[in-house]
Tab-separated table of C-alpha atoms in Angstrom:
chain	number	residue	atom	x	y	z
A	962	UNK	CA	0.000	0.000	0.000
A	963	UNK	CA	1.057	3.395	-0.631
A	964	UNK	CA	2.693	5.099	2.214
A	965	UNK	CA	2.180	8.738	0.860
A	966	UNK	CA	-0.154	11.067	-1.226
A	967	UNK	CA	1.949	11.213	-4.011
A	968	UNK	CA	1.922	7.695	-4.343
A	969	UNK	CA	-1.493	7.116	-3.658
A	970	UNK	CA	-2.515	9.279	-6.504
A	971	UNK	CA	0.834	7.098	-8.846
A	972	UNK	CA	-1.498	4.264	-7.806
A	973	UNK	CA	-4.510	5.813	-9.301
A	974	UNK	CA	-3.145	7.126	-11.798
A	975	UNK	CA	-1.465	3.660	-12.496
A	976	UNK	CA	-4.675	1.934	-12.774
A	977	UNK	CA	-6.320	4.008	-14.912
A	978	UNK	CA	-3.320	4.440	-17.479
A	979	UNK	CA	-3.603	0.185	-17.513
A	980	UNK	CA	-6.944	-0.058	-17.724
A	981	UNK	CA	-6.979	2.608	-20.362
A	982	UNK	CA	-4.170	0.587	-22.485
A	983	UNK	CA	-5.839	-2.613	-22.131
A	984	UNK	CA	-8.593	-1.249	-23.777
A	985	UNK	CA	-6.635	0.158	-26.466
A	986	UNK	CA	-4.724	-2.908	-26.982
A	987	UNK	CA	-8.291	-5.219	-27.395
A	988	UNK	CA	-9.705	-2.563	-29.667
A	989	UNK	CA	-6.907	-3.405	-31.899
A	990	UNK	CA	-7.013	-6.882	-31.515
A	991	UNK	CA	-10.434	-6.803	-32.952
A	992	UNK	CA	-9.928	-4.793	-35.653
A	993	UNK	CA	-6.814	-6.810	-36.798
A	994	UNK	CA	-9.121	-10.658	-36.284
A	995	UNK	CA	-11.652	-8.143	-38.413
A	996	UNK	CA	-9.245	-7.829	-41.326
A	997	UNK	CA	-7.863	-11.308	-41.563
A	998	UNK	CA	-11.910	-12.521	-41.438
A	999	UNK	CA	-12.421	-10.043	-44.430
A	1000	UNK	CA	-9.310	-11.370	-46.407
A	1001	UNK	CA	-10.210	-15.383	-45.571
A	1002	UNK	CA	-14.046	-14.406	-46.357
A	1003	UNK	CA	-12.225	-12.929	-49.977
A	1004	UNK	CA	-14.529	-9.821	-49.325
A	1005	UNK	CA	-11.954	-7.296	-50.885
A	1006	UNK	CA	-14.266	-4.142	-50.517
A	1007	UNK	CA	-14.456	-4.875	-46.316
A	1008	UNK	CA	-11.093	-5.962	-45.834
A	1009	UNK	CA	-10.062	-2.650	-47.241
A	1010	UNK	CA	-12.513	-0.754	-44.793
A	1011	UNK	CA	-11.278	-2.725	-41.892
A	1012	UNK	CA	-8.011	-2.030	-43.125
A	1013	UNK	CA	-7.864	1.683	-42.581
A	1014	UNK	CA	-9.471	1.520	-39.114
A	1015	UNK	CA	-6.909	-1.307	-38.483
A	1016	UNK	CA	-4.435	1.240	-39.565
A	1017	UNK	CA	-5.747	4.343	-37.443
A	1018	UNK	CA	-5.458	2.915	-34.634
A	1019	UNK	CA	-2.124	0.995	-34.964
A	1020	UNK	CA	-0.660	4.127	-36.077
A	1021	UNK	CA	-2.760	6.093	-32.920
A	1022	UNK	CA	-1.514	3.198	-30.237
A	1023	UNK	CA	1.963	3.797	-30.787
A	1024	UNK	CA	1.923	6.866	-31.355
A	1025	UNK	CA	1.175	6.678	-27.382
A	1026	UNK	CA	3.468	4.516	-26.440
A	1027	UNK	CA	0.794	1.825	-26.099
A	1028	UNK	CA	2.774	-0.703	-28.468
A	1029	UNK	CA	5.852	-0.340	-29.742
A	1030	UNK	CA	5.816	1.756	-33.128
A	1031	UNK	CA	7.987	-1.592	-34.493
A	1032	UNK	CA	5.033	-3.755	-33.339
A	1033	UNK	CA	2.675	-1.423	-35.180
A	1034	UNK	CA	4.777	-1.178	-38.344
A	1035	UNK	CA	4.789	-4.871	-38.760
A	1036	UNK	CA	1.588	-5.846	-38.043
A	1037	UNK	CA	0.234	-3.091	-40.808
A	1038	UNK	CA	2.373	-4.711	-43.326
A	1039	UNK	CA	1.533	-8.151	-42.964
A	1040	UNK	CA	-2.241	-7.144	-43.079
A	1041	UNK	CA	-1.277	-5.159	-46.461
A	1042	UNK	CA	0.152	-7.692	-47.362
A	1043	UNK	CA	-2.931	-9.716	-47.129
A	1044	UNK	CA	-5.136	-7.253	-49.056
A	1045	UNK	CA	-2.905	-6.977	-51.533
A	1046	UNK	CA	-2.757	-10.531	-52.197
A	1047	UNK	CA	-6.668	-11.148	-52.038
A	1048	UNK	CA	-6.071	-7.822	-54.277
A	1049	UNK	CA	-4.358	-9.447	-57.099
A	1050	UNK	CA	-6.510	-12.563	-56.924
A	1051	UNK	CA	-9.470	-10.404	-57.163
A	1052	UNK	CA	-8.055	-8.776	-60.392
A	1053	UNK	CA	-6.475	-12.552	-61.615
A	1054	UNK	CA	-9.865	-14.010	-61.665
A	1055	UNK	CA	-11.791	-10.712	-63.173
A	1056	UNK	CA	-9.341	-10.863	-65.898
A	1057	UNK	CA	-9.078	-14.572	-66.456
């Protein structure tokens, strides 16, 4: 337990800081499983959507320090990566 008012309110402050990250963190969690279901669904037009929320708040998490920017950076490019393929099938079998 906290011995002093200054670390009393570290405490609180603590808690809401985590509680406020976790949150952030299972936001993106969702909107990353929504963007590989669009891609394994093959709906090109959603996975695009979810995409650029995906994106948003990749970029807006570690921007903040909630994940590392690295973290961020990779896990946009594999889901481009994804689109992009489901992309280029889209286009293969339009054209073929």
């Amino acid at each position: 337990m906290p011995n002093t008012k200054s670390a009393e309110k570290r405490l609180r402050q603590n808690e809401q800081r985590r509680q406020r990250n976790r949150a952030v963190r299972s936001a993106i969690r969702t909107q990353v499983r929504k963007v590989r279901e669009a891609v394994k669904a093959g709906d090109l037009a959603r996975a695009e959507t979810e995409l650029k929320q995906a994106v948003r708040r990749l970029d807006r998490a570690a921007s903040h320090r909630v994940i590392h920017p690295n973290a961020a950076a990779r896990t946009k490019s594999r889901l481009s990566a994804r689109v992009k393929q489901l992309k280029q099938k889209a286009a293969a079998g339009a054209g073929g």
